[in-house]
Tab-separated table of C-alpha atoms in Angstrom:
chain	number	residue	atom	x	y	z
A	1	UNK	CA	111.332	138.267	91.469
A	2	UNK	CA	111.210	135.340	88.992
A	3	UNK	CA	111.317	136.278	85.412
A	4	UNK	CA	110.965	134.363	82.247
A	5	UNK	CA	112.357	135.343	78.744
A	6	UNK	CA	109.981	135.996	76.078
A	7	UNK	CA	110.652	135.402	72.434
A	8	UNK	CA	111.927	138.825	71.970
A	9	UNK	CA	114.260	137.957	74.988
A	10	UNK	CA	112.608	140.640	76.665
A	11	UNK	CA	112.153	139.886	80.775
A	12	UNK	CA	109.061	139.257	81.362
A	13	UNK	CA	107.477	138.577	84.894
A	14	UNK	CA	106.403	135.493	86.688
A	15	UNK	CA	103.134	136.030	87.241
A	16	UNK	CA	100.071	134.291	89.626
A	17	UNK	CA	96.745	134.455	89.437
A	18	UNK	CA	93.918	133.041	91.343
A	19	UNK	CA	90.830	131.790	89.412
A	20	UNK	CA	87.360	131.645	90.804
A	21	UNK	CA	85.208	128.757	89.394
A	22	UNK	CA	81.693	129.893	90.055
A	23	UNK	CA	79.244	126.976	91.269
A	24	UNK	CA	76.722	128.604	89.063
A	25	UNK	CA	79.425	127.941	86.121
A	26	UNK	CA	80.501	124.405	86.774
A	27	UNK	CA	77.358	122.623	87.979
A	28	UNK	CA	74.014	123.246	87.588
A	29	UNK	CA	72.825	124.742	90.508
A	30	UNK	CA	69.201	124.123	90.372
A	31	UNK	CA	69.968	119.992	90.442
A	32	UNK	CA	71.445	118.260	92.990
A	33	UNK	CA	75.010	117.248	92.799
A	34	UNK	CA	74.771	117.944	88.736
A	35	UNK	CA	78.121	118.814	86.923
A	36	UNK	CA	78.279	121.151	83.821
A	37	UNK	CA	80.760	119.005	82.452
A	38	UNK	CA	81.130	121.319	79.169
A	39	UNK	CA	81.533	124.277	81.018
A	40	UNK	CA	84.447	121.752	83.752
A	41	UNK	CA	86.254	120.315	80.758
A	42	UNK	CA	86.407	124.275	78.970
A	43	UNK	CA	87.829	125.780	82.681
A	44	UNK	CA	90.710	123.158	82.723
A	45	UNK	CA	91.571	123.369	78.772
A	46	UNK	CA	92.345	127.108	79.119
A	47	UNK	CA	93.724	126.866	82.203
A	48	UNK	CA	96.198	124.149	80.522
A	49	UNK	CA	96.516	126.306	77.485
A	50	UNK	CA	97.823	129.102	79.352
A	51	UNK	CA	99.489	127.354	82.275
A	52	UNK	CA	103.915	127.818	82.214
A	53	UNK	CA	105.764	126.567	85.706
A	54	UNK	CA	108.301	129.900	84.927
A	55	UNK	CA	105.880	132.125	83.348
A	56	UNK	CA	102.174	131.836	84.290
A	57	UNK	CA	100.921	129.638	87.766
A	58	UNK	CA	97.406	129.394	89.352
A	59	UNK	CA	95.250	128.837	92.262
A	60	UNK	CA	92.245	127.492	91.468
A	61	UNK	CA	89.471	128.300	93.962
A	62	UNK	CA	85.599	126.854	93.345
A	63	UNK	CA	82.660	127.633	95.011
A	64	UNK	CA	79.629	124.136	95.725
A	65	UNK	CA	77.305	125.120	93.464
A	66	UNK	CA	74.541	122.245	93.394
A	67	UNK	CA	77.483	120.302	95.510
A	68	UNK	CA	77.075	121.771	98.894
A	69	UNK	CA	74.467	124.843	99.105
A	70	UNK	CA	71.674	122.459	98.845
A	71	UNK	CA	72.797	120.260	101.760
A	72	UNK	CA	73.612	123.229	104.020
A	73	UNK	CA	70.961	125.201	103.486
A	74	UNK	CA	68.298	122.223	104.296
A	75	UNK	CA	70.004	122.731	107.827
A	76	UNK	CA	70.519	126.330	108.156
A	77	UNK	CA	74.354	125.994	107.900
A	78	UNK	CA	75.437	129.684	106.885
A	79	UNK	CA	78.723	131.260	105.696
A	80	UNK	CA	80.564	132.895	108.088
A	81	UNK	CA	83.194	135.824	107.791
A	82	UNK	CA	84.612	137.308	111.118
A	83	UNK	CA	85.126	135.331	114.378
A	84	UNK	CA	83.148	132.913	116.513
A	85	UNK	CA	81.114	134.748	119.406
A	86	UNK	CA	81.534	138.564	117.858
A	87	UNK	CA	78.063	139.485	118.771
A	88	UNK	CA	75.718	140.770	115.928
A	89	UNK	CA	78.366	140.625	113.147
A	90	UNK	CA	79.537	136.651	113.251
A	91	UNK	CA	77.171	135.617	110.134
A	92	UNK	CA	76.395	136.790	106.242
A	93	UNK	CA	73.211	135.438	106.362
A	94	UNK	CA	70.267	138.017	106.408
A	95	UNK	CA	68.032	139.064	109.645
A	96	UNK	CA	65.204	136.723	108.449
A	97	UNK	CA	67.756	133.447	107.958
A	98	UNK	CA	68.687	134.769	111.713
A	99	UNK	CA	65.300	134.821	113.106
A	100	UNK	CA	64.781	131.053	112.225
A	101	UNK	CA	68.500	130.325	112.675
A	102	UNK	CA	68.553	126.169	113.501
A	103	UNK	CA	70.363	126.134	117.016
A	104	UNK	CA	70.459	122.193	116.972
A	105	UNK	CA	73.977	120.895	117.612
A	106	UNK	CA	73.514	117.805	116.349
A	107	UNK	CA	71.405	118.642	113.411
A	108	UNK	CA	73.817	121.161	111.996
A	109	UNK	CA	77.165	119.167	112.840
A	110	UNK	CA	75.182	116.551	110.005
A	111	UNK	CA	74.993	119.092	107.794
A	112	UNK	CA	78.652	119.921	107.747
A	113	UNK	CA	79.535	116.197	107.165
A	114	UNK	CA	76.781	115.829	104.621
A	115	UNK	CA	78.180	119.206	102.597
A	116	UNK	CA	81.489	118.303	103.060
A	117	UNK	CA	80.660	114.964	101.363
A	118	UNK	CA	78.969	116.697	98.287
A	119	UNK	CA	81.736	119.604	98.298
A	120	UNK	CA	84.673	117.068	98.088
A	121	UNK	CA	82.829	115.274	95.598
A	122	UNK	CA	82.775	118.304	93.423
A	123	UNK	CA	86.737	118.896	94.163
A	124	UNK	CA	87.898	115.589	93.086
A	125	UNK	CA	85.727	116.230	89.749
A	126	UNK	CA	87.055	119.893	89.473
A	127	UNK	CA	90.859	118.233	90.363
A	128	UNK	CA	90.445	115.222	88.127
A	129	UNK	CA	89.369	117.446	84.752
A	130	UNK	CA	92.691	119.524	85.588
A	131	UNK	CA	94.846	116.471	86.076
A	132	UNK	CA	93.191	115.224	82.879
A	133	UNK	CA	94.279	118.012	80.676
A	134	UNK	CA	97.785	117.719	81.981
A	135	UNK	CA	98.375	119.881	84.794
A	136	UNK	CA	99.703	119.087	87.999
A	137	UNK	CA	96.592	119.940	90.118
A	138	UNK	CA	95.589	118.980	93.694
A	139	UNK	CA	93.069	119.229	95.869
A	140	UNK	CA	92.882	121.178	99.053
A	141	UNK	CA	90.426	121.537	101.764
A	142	UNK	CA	90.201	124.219	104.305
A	143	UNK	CA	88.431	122.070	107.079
A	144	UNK	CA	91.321	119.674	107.089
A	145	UNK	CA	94.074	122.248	107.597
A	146	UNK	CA	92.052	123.272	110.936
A	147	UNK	CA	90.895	126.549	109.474
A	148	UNK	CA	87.639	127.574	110.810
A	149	UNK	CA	84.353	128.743	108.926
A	150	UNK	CA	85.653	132.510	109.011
A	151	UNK	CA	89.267	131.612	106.926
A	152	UNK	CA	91.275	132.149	110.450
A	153	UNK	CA	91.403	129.885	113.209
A	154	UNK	CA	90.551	129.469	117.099
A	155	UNK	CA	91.450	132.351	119.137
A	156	UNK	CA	90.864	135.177	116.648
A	157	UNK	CA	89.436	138.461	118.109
A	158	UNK	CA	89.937	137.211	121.433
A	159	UNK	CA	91.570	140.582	122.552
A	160	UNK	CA	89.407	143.056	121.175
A	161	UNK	CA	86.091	141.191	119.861
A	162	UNK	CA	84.404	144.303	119.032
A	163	UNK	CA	87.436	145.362	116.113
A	164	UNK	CA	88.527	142.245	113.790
A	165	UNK	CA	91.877	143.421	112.597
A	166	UNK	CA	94.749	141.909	110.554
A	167	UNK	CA	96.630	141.924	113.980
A	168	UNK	CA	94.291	139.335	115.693
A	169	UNK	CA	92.915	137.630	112.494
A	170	UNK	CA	95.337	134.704	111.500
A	171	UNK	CA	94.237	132.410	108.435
A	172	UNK	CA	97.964	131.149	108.196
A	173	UNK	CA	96.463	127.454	108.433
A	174	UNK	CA	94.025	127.762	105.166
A	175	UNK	CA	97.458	130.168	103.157
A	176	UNK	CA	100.188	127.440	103.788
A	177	UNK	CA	99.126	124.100	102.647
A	178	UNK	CA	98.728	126.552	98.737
A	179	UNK	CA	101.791	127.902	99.400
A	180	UNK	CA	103.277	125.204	99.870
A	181	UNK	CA	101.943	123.457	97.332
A	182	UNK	CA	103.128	126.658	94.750
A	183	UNK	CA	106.309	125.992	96.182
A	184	UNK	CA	106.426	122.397	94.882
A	185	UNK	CA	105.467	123.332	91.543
A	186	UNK	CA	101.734	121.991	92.410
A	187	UNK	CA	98.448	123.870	90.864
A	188	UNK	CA	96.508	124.476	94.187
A	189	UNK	CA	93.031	123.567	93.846
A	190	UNK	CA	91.029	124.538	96.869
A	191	UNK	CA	87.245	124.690	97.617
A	192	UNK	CA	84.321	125.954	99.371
A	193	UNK	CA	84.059	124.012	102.668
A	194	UNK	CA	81.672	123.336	105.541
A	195	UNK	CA	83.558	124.155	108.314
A	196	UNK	CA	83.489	123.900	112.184
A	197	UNK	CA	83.301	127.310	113.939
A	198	UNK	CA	81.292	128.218	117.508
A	199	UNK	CA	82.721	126.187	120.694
A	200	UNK	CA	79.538	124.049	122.545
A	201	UNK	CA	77.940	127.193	124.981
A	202	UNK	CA	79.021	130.063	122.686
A	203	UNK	CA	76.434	131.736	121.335
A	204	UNK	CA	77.795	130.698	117.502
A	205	UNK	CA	76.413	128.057	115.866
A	206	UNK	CA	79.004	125.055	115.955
A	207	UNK	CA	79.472	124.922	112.126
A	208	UNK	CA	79.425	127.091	109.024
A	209	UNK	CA	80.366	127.966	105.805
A	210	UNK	CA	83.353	129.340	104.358
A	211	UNK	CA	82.811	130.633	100.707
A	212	UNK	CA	85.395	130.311	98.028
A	213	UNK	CA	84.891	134.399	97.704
A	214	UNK	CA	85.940	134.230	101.279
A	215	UNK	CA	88.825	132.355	100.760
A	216	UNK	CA	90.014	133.934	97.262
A	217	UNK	CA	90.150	137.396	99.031
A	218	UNK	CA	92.235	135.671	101.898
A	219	UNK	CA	94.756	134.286	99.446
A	220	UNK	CA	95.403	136.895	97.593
A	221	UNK	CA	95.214	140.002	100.462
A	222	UNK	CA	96.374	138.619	103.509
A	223	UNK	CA	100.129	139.588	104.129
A	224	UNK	CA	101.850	136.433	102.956
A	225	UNK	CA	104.789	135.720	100.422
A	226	UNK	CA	101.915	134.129	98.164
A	227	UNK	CA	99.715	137.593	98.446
A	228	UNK	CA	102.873	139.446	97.174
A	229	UNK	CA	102.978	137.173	94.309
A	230	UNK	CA	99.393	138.054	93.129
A	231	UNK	CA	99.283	139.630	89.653
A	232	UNK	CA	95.312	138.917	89.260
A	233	UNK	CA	92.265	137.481	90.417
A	234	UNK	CA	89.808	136.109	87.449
A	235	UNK	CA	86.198	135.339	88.539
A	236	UNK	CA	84.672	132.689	86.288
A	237	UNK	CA	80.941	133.107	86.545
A	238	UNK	CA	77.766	132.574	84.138
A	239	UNK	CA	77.401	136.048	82.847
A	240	UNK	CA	79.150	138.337	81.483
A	241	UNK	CA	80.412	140.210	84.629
A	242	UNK	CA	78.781	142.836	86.656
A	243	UNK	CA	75.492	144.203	85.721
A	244	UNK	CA	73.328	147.248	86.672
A	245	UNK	CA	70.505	144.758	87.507
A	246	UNK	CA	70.275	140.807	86.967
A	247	UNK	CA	70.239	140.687	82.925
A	248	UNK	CA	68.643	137.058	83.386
A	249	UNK	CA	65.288	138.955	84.655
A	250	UNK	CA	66.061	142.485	83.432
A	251	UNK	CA	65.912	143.218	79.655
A	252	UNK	CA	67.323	146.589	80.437
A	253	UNK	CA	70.486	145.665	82.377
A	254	UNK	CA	73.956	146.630	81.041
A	255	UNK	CA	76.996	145.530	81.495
A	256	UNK	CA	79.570	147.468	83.657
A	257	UNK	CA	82.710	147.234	82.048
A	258	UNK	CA	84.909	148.783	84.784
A	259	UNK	CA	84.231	149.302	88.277
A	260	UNK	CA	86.195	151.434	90.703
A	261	UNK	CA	86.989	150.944	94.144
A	262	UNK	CA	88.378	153.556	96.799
A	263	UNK	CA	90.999	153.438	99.500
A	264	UNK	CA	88.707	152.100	102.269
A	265	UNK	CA	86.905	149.251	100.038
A	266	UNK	CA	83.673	150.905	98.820
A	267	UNK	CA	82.967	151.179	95.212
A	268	UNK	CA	82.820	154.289	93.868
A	269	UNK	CA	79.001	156.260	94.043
A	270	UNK	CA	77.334	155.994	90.564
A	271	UNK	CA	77.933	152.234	88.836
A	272	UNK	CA	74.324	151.811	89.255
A	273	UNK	CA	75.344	148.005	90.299
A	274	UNK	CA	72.081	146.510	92.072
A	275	UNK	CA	74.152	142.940	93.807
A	276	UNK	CA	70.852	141.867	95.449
A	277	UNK	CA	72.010	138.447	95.968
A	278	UNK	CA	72.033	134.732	94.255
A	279	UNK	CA	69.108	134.238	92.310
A	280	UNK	CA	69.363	130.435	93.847
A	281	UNK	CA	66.643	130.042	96.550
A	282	UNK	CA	69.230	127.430	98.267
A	283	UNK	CA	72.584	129.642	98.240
A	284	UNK	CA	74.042	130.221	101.695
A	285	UNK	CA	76.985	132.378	101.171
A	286	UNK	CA	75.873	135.546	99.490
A	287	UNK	CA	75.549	135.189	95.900
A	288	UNK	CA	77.008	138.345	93.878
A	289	UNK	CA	76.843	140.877	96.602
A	290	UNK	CA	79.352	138.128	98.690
A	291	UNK	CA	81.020	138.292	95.469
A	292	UNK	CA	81.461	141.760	94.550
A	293	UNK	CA	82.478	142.266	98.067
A	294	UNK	CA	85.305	139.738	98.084
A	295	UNK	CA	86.602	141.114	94.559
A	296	UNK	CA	86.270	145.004	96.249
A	297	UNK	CA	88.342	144.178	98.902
A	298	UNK	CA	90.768	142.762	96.355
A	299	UNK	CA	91.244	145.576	94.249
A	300	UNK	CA	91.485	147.831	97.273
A	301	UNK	CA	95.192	146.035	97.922
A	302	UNK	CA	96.055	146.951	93.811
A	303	UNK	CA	95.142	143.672	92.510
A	304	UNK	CA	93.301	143.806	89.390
A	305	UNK	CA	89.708	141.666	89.616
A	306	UNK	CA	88.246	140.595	85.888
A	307	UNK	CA	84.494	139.412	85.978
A	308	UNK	CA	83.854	137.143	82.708
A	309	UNK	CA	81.960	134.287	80.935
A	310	UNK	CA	82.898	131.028	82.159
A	311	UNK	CA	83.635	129.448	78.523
A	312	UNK	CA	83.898	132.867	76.747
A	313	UNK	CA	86.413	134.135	74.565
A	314	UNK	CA	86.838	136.636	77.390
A	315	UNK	CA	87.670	133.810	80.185
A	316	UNK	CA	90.324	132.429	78.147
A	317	UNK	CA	92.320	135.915	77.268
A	318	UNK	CA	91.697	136.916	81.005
A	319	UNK	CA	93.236	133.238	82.126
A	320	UNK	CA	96.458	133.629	79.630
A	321	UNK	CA	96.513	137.140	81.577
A	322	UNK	CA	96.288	139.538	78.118
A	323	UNK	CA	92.075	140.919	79.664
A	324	UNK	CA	93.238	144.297	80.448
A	325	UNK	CA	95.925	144.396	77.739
A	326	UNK	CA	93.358	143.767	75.145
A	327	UNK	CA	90.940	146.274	77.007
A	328	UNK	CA	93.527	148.593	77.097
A	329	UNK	CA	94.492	148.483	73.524
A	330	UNK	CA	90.405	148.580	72.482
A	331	UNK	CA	90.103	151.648	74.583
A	332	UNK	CA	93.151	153.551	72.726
A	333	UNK	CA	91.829	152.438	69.460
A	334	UNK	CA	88.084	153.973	70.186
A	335	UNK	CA	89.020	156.524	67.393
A	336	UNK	CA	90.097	154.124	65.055
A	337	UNK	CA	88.332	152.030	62.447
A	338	UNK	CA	85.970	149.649	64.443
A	339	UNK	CA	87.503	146.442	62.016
A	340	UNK	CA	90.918	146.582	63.305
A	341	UNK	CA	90.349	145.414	66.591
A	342	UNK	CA	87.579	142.805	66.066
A	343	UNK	CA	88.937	140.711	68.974
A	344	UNK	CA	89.467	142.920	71.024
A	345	UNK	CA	85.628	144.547	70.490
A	346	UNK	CA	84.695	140.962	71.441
A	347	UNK	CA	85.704	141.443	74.956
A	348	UNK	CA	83.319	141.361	77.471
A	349	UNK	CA	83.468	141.495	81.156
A	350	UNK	CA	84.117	143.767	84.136
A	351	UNK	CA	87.095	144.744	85.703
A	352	UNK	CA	87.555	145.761	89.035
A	353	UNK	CA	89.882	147.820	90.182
A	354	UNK	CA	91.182	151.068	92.950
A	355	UNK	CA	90.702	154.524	91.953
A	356	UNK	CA	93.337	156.198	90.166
């Protein structure tokens, strides 16, 4: 372990935490190729603010938003989670995108070099506003370390297609180039990608998606050195974390401040959580079920997953690593005068996390 002394020369632990920059937060996902450049230039001053080499490090992961989803949608390019050629579980996409699923070769191999265009576009903006506020970010992209639209590479599943298993599943080519980069002193910045995938004949489609949810839970479960280093996983979206319904359509939704996930994955019966999906027309990879699922499987391997505000007061204490802390602290103070703990009252968000 690496530890840094605090003020009150008390060891403290190096910690590493992986930050998801929603596409929702960042751009504006209803216009083509349109930053939020408020909501860009907030991200990388907090992230700066609470950035220390030998105290506090990040991976920065971002999803397309308006940089990617529009281009691969308007070919049927969808994201992708296990293996090439398993047959009936290879996509994310839902039965009806599968009954008109676009089977043209040369259409969809476009589509991937017309989303990776827009998605690398959006990574040099995301990169640059980091760089800018004085960190010592750079970009990454998954297609050009080899890695496939699932997160592994060619050759996964091949011995038992029917069970994908960490023993044939081997996304070693998207891990190293952050590791590596971690290992330099670097601030990893990696993004959604269009991706290649099926081989010509399979019955896969030759390109796909792989989601920055997708790659997040990759980092930060697969047995690696850098998973070990994990402390926390912040998801940076446009509301205040996990809701019982979308609150953008549904006066009655509340927020679920803490959501609990068991042994195998599956969050615990009686959060009331309806994750029905993006409420973009054009999103290929999910929306908040992909999400919640990628920040389940998270907390099942003990890392804590915070849901806030992009721009919030919340975002900022859960990207200087003090969310739970402070939620702890409001929690044991529930008896006390209300006024002591104003901050801390201000918290919102939801945090994920196993059963106890």
């Amino acid at each position: 372990y690496i530890f840094a002394m605090t003020s009150s020369n008390t060891p403290r632990k190096k910690t590493l935490s992986i930050l998801k920059l929603g596409g929702s937060s960042i751009t504006d996902k209803g216009s083509l190729e349109t930053l939020n450049e408020t909501a860009l230039r907030a991200c990388a001053a907090a992230i700066a603010a609470a950035y220390d080499p030998d105290q506090r490090t990040f991976v920065v992961v971002h999803g397309a938003g308006s940089f990617g989803h529009h281009h691969a949608r308007s070919v049927g390019l969808r994201g992708q989670t296990l293996p090439p050629s398993v047959p009936s579980l290879a996509s994310t996409s839902s039965p009806e995108d599968n009954d008109d699923r676009n089977t043209d070769t040369t259409e969809l191999l476009r589509g991937l070099a017309l989303t990776r265009r827009s998605v690398l576009t959006l990574n040099l903006a995301v990169t640059s506003a980091l760089v800018d506020a004085g960190l010592p970010a750079v970009g990454i992209s998954p297609f050009a370390s080899g890695t496939l639209a699932h997160g592994g590479r060619r050759g996964d599943g091949e011995h038992d297609k029917s069970r994908i298993s960490r023993e044939n599943f081997d996304p070693s080519p998207l891990i190293q180039p952050v590791a590596d980069a971690l290992r330099a002193g670097l601030l990893p910045v990696v993004h959604g990608d269009a991706c290649l995938y099926g081989l010509a004949g399979s019955e896969s489609p030759p390109a796909g998606i792989l989601s920055g949810d997708t790659i997040l839970s990759l980092l930060a479960t697969y047995p690696s050195s850098l998973a070990e280093s994990v402390s926390d996983a912040v998801f940076l979206t446009d509301v205040d974390g996990v809701y019982t319904s979308n609150p953008r359509t549904d006066k009655s939704a509340t927020l679920v401040e803490e959501i609990c996930v068991d042994a195998e994955g599956n969050i615990a019966v009686g959060h009331g959580i309806d994750a029905s999906g993006s409420r973009h027309g054009h999103d290929v990879t999910g929306g908040m079920t992909m999400k919640l699922g990628a920040a389940a499987t998270v907390a099942r391997y003990g890392v804590p997953v915070i849901v806030v505000r992009c721009g919030s007061l919340s975002a900022e204490t859960a990207i200087q690593g003090q969310f739970l802390e402070a939620r702890r602290n409001r929690q044991s103070s529930d008896n006390e005068e209300k006024n002591q703990n104003e901050e801390c009252e201000s918290l919102r968000g939801t945090v994920i996390r196993p059963s106890r």
